[in-house]
C-alpha atoms as an extended CHARMM CRD file, in Angstrom:
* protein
*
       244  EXT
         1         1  UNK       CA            135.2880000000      100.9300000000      111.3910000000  PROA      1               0.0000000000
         2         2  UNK       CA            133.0900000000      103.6950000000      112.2470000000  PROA      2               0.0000000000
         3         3  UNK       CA            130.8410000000      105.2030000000      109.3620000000  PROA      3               0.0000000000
         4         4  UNK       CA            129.5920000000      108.5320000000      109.2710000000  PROA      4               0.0000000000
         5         5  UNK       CA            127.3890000000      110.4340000000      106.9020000000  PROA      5               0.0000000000
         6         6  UNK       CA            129.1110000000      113.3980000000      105.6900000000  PROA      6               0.0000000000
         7         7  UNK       CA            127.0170000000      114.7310000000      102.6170000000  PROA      7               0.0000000000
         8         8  UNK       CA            129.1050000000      116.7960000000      100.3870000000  PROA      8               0.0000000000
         9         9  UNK       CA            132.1690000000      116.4220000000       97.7960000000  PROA      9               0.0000000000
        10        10  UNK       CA            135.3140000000      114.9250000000       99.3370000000  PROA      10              0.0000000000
        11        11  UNK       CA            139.0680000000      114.4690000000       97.8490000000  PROA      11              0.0000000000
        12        12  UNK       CA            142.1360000000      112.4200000000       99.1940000000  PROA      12              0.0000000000
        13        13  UNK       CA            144.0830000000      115.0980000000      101.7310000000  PROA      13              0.0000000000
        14        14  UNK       CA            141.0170000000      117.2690000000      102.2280000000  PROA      14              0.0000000000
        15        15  UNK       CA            140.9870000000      118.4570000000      106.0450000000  PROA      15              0.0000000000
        16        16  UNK       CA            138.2810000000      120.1170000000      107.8470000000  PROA      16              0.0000000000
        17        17  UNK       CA            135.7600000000      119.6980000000      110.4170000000  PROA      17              0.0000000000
        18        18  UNK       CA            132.6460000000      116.9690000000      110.4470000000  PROA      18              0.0000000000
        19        19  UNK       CA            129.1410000000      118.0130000000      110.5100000000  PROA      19              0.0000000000
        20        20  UNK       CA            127.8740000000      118.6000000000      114.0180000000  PROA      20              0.0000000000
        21        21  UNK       CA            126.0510000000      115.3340000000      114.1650000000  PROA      21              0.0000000000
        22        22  UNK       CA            129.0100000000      113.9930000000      112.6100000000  PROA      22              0.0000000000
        23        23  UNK       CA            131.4380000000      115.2620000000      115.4060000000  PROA      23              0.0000000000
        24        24  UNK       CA            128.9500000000      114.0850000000      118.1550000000  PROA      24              0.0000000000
        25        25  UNK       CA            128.7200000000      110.8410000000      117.0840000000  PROA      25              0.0000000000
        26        26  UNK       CA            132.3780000000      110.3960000000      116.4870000000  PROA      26              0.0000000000
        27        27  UNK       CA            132.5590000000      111.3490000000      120.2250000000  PROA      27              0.0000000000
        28        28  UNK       CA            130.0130000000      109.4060000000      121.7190000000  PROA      28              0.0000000000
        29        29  UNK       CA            132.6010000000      106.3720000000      120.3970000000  PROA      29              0.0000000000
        30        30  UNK       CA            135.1860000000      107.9510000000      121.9710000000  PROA      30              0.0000000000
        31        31  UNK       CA            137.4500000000      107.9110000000      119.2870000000  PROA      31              0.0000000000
        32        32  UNK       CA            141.0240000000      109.8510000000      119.2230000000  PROA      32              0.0000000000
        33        33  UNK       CA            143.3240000000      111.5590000000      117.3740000000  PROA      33              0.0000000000
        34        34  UNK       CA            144.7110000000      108.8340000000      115.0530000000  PROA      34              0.0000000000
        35        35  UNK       CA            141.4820000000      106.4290000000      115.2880000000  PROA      35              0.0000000000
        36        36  UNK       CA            140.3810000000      105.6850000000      111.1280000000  PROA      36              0.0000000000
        37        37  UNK       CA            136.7080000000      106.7460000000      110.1590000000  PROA      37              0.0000000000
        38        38  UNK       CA            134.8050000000      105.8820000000      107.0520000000  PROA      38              0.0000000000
        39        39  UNK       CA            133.0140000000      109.2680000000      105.5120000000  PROA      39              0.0000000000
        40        40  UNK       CA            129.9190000000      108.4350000000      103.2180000000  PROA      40              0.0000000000
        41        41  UNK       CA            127.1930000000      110.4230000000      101.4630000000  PROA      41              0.0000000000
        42        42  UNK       CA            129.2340000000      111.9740000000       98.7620000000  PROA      42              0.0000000000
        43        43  UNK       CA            127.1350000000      113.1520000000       96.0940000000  PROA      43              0.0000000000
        44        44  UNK       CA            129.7440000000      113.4950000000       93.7970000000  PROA      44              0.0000000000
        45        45  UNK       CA            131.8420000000      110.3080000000       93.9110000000  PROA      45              0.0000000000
        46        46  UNK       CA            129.2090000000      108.1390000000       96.1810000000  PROA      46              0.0000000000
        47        47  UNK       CA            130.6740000000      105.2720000000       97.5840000000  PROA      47              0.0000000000
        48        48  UNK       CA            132.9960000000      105.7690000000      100.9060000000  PROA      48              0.0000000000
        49        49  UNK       CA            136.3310000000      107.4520000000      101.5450000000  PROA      49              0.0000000000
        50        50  UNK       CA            139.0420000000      106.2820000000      104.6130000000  PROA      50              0.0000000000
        51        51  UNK       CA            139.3840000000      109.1650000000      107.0000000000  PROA      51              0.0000000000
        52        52  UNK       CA            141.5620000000      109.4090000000      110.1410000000  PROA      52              0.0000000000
        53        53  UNK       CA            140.7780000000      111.7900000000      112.6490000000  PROA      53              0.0000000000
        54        54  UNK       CA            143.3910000000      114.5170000000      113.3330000000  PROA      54              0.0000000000
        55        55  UNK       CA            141.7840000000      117.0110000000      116.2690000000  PROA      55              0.0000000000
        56        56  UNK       CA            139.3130000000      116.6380000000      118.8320000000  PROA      56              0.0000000000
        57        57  UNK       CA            137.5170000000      120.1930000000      120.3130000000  PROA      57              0.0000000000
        58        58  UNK       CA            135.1270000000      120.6940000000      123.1740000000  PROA      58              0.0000000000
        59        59  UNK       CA            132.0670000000      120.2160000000      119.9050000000  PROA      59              0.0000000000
        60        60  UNK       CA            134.3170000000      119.8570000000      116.7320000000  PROA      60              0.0000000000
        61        61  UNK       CA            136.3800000000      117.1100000000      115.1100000000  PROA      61              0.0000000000
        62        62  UNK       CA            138.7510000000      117.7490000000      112.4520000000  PROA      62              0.0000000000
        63        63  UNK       CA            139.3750000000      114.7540000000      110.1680000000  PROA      63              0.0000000000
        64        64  UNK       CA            141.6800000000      113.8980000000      107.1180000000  PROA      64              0.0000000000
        65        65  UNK       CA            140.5340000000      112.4380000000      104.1010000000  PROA      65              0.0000000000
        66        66  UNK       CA            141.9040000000      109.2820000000      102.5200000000  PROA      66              0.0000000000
        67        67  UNK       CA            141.2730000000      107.0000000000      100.0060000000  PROA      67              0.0000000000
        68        68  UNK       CA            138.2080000000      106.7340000000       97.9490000000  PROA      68              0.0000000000
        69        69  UNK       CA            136.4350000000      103.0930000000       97.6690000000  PROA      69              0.0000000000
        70        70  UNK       CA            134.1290000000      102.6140000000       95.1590000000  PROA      70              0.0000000000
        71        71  UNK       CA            131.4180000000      100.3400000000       96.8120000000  PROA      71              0.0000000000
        72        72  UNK       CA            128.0380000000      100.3230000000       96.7880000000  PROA      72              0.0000000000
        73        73  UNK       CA            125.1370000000       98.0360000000       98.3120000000  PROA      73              0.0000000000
        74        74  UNK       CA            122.2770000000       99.5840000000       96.9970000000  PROA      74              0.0000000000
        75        75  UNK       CA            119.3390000000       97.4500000000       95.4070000000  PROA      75              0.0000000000
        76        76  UNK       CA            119.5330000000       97.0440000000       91.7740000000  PROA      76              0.0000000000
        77        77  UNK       CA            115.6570000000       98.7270000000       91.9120000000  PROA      77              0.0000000000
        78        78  UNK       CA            114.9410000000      101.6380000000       93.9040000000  PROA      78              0.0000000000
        79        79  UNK       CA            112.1870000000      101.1310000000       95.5480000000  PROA      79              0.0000000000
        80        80  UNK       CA            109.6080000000      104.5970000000       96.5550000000  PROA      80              0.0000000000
        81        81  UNK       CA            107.1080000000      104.0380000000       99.8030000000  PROA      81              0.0000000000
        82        82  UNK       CA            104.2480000000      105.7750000000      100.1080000000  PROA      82              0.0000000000
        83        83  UNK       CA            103.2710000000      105.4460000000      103.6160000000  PROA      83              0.0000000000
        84        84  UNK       CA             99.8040000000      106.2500000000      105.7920000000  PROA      84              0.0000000000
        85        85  UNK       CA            101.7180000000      106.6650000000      108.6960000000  PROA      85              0.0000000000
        86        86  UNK       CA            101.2760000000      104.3970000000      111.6890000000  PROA      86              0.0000000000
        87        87  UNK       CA            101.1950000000      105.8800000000      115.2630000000  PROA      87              0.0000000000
        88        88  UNK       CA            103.2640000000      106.0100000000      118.2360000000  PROA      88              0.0000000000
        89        89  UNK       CA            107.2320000000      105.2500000000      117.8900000000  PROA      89              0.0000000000
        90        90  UNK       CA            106.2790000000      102.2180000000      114.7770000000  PROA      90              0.0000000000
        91        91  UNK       CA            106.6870000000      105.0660000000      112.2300000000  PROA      91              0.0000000000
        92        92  UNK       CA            110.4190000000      105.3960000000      113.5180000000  PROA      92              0.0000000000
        93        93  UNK       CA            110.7550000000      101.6240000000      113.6680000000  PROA      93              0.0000000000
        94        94  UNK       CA            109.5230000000      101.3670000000      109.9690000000  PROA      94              0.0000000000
        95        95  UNK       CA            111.9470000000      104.4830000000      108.2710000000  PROA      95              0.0000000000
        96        96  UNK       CA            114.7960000000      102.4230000000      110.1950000000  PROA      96              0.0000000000
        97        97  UNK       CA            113.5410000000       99.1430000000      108.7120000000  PROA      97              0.0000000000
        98        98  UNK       CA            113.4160000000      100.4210000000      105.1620000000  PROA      98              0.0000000000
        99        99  UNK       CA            116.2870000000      101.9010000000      105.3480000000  PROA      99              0.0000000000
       100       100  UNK       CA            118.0880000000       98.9490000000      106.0220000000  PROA      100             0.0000000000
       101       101  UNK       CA            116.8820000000       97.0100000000      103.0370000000  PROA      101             0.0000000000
       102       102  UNK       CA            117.3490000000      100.2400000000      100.9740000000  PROA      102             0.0000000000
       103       103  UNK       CA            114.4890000000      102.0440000000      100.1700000000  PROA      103             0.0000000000
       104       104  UNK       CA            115.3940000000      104.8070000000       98.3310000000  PROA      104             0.0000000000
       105       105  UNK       CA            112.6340000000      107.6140000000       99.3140000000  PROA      105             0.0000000000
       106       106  UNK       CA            109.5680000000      107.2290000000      101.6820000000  PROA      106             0.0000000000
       107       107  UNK       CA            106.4310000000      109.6480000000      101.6370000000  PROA      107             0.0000000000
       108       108  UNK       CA            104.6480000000      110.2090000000      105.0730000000  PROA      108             0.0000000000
       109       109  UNK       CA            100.4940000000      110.3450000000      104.1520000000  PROA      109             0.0000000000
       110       110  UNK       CA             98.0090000000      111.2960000000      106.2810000000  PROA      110             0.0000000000
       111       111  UNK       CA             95.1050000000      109.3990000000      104.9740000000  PROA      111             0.0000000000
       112       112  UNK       CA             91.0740000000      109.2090000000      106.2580000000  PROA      112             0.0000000000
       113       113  UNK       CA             91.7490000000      106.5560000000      108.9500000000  PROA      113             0.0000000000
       114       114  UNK       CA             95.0050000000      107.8630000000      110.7060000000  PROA      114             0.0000000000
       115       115  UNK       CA             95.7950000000      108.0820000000      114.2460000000  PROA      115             0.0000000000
       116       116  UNK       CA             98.9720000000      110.1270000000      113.4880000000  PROA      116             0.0000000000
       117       117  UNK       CA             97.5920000000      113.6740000000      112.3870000000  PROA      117             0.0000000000
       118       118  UNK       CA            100.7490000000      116.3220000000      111.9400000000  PROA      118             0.0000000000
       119       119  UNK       CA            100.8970000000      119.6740000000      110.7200000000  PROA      119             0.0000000000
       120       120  UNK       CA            103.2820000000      122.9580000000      110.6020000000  PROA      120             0.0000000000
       121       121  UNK       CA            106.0810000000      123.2520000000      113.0340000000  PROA      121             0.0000000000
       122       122  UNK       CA            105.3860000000      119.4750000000      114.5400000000  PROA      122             0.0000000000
       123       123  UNK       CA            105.4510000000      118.1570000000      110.8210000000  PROA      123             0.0000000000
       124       124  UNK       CA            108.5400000000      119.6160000000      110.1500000000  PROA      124             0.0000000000
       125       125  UNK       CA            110.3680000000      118.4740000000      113.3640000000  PROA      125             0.0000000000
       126       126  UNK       CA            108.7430000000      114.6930000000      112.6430000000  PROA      126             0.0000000000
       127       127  UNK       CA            110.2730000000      115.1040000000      109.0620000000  PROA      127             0.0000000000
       128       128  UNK       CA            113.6110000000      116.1570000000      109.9550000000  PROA      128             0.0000000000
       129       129  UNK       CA            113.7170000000      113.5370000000      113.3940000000  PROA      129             0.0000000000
       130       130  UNK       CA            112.7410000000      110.5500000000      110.6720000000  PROA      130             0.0000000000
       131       131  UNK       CA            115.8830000000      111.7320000000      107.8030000000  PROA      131             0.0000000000
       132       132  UNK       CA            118.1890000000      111.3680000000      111.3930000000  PROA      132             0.0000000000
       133       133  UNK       CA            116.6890000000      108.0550000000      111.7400000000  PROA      133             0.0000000000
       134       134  UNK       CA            117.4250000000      107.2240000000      108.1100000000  PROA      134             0.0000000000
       135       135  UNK       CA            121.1460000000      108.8180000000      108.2940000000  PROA      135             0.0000000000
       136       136  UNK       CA            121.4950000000      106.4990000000      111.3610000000  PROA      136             0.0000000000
       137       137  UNK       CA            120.4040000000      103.4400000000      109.8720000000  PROA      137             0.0000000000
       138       138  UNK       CA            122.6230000000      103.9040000000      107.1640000000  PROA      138             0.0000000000
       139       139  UNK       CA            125.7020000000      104.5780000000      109.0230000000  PROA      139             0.0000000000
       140       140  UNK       CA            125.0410000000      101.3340000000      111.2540000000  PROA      140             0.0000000000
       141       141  UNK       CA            123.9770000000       98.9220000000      107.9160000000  PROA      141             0.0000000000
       142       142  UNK       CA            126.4130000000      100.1330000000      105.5090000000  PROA      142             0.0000000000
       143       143  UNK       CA            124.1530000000      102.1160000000      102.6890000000  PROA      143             0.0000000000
       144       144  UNK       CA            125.9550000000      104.8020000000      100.8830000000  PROA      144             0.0000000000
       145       145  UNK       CA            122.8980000000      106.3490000000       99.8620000000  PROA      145             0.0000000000
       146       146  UNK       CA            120.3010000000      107.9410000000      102.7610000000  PROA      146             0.0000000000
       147       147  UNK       CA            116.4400000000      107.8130000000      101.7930000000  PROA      147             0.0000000000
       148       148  UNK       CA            115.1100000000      110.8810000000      101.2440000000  PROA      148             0.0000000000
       149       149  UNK       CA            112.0660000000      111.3690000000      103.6300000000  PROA      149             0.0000000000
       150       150  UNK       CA            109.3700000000      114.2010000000      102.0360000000  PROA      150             0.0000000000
       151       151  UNK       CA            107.4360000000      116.2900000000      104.1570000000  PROA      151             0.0000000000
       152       152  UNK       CA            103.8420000000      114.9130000000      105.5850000000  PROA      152             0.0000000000
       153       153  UNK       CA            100.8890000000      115.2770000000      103.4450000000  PROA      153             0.0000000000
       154       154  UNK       CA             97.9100000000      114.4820000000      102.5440000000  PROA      154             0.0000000000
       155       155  UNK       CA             97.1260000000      111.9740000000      100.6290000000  PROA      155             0.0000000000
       156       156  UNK       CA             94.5410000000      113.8000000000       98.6830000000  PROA      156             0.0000000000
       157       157  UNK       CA             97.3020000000      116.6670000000       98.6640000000  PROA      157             0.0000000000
       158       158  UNK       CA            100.2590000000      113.8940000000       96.9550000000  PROA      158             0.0000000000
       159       159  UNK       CA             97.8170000000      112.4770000000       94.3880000000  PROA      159             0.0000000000
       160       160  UNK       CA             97.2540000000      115.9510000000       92.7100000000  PROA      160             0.0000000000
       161       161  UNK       CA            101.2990000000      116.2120000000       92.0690000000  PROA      161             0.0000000000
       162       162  UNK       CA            102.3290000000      114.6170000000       88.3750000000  PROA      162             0.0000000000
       163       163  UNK       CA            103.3430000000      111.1970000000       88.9740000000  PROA      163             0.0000000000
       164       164  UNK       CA            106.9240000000      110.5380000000       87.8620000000  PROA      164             0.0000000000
       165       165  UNK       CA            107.4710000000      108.8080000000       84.2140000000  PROA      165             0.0000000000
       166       166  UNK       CA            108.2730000000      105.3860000000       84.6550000000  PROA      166             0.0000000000
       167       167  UNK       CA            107.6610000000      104.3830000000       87.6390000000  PROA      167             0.0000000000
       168       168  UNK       CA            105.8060000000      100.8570000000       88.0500000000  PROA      168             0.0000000000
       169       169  UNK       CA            103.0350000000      101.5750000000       90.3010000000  PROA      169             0.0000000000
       170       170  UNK       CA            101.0460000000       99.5290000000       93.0700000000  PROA      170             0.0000000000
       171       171  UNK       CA             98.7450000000       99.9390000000       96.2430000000  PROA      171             0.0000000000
       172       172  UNK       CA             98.9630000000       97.1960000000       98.5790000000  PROA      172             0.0000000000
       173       173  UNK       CA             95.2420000000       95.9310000000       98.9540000000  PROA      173             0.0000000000
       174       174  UNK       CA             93.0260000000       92.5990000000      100.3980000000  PROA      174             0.0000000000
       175       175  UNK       CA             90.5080000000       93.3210000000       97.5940000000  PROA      175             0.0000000000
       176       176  UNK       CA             89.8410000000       90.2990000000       95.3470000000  PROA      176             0.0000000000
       177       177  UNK       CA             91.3460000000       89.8370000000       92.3080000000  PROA      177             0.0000000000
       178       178  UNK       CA             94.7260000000       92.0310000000       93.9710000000  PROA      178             0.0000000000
       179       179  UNK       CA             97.5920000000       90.5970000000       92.1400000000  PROA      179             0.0000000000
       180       180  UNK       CA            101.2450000000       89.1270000000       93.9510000000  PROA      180             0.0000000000
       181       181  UNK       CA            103.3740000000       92.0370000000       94.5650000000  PROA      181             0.0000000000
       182       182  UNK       CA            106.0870000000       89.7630000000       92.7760000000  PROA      182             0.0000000000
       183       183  UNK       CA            104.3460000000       89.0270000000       89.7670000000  PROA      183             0.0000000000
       184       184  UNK       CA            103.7660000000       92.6770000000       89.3450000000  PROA      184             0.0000000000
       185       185  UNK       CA            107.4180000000       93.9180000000       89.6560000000  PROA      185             0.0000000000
       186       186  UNK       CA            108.6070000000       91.3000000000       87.0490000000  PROA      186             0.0000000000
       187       187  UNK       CA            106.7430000000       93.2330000000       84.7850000000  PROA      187             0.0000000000
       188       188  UNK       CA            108.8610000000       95.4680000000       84.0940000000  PROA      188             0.0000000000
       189       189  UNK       CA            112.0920000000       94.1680000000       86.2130000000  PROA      189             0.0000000000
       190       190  UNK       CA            114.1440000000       97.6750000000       85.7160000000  PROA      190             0.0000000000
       191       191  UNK       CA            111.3220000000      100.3340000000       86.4290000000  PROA      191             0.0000000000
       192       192  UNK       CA            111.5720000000      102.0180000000       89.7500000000  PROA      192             0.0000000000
       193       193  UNK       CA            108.4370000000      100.8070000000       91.7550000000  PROA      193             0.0000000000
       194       194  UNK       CA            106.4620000000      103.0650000000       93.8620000000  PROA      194             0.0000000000
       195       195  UNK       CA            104.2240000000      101.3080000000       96.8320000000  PROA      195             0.0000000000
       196       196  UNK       CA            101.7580000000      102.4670000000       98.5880000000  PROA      196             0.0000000000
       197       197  UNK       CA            100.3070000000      101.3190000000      101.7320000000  PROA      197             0.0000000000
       198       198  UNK       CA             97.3050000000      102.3490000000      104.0130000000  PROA      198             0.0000000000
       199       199  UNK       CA             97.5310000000      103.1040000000      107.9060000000  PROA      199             0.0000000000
       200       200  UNK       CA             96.6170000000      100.4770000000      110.9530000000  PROA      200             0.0000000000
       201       201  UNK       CA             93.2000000000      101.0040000000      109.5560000000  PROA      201             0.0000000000
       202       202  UNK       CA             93.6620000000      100.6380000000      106.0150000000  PROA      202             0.0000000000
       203       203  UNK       CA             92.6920000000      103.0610000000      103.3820000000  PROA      203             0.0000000000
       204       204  UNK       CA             89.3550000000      104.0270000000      102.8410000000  PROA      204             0.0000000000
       205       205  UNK       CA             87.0910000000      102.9130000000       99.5560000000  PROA      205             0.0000000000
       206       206  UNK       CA             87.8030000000      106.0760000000       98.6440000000  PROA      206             0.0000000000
       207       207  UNK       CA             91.1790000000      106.4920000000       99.1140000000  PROA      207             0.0000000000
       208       208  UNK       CA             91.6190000000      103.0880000000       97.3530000000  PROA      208             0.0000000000
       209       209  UNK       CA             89.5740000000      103.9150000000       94.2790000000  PROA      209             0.0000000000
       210       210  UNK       CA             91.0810000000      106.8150000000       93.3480000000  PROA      210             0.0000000000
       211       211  UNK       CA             94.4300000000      105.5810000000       93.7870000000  PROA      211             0.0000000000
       212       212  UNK       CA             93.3560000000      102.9750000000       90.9680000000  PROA      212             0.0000000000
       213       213  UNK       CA             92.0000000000      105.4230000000       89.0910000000  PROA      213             0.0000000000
       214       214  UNK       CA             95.7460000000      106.9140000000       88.3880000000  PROA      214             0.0000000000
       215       215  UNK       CA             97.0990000000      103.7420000000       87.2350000000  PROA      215             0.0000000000
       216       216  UNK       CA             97.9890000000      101.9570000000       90.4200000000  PROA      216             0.0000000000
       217       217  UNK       CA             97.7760000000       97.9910000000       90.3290000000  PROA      217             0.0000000000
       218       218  UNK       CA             96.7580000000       96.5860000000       93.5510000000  PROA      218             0.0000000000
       219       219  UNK       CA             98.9810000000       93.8930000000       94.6370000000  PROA      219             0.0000000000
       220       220  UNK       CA             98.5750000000       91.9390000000       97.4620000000  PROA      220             0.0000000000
       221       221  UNK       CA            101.4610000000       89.9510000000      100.1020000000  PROA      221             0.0000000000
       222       222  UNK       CA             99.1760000000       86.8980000000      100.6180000000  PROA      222             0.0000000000
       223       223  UNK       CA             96.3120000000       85.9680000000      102.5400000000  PROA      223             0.0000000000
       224       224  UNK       CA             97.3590000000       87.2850000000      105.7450000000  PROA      224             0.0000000000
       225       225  UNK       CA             96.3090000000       91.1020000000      107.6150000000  PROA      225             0.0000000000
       226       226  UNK       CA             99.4890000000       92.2000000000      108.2780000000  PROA      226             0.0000000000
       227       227  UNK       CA            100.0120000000       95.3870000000      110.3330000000  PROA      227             0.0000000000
       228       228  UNK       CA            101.0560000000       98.9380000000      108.7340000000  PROA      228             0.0000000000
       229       229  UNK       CA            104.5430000000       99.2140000000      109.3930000000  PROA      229             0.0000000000
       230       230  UNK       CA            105.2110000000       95.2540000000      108.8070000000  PROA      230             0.0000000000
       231       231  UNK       CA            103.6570000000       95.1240000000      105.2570000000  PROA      231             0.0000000000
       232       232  UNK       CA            106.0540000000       98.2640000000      104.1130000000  PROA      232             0.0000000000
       233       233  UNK       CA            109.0590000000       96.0490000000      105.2050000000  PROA      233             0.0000000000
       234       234  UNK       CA            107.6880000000       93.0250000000      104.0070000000  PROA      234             0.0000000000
       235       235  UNK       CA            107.4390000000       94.6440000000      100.8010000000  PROA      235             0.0000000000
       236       236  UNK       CA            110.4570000000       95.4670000000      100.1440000000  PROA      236             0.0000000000
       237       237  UNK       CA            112.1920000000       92.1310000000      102.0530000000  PROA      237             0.0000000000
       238       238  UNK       CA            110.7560000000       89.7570000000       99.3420000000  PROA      238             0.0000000000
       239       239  UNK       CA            111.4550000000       92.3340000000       96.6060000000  PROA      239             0.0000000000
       240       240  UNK       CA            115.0910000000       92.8200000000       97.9090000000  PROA      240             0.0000000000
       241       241  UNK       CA            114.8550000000       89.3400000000       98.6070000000  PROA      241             0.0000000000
       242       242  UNK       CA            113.8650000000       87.5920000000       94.6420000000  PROA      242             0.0000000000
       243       243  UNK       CA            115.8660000000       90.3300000000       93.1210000000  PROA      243             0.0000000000
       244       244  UNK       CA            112.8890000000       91.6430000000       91.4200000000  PROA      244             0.0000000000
């Protein structure tokens, strides 16, 4: 059945009218009066509610609420990216990827060595275009709960903001001595983890040393170089993966 993300509180016998998004896509499937929906992204109940779809306009659909199901296929540990943002469409291809295996927020950086280099009104359309990626990816791999996707900065900018309390921290790094991602989430196995990750080029010494220098471990995925947007999803595939 159809899903569609439709972000505010919903009760059984509720009618009204979908988001716009929500009404396009529920066209572009052609679906008719009578066809059943699934609604998801309440942030009040969570899970998904049954829907049937009562009217179809020219750029409306009007939809009835059903009943509430109480499922959720969320990780058991939210996982936080913290991403130097690779170029071209691969920043696309990795919100999509995460999504899927359930991040639950990624940070856009710009760090010393990135291609991708956004600011004002371009930044803003690049942040909202990468939430409609996320919304999509959850509607087609069945997450309740859409990543939240911050606005680009810097990542000089993001490291002078109060960390959150309890968060495990690491930086993905090839420096020696870097410890297994793995070993370093069993640490603590129900702290939130926060990752971050360097652009095609890596972060600088710099950039590096002063993430250690606020407490982050760095943790490595092996021996291999892997690119930008692949080490993200590896990340969180063997952490989704060993339960960690």
């Amino acid at each position: 059945m159809p899903r569609i993300y439709q972000p505010q509180a919903l009760q059984a016998g509720l009618q009204f009218e979908l988001t716009p998004e929500g009404a396009r896509h529920v066209q572009v499937l052609r679906l008719q009066p009578g066809d059943g929906i699934t609604l998801f992204g309440d942030p009040v109940a969570g899970g998904e509610w049954d829907a049937t779809v009562r009217k179809m306009g020219r750029s409306s659909v009007e939809v009835e609420v059903g009943a509430h199901q109480a499922l959720e296929r969320e990780p058991a540990r939210a996982v936080h990216l913290a991403v130097g943002m690779p170029a071209n469409d691969r920043m696309d291809w990795l919100v999509e990827k995460a999504t899927e295996l359930g991040v639950a927020s990624i940070q856009p950086l710009m760090t010393e060595r990135s291609v991708l280099r956004l600011k004002g009104e371009r930044a803003d359309k690049k942040q909202s275009h990468w939430q409609a990626v996320a919304v999509a990816a959850c509607e087609q791999c069945g997450g309740n709960r859409v990543p939240l996707i911050h606005p680009v900065r810097t990542l000089d900018d993001w490291l002078r903001q109060p960390s959150p309390e309890g968060l495990l921290r690491g930086v993905l790094s090839l420096a020696p001595g870097s410890r297994p991602l793995l070993q370093v989430a069993a640490t603590d196995p129900a702290a939130p983890l926060l990752l971050v990750h360097g652009p095609e080029g890596g972060l600088s010494p710099q950039e590096e040393q002063a993430l250690l220098a606020q407490g982050y471990a760095p943790v490595t995925l092996g021996p291999r170089v892997l690119r930008a947007e692949t080490a993200a999803i590896a990340a969180l595939a063997a952490i989704a993966l060993a339960g960690a």
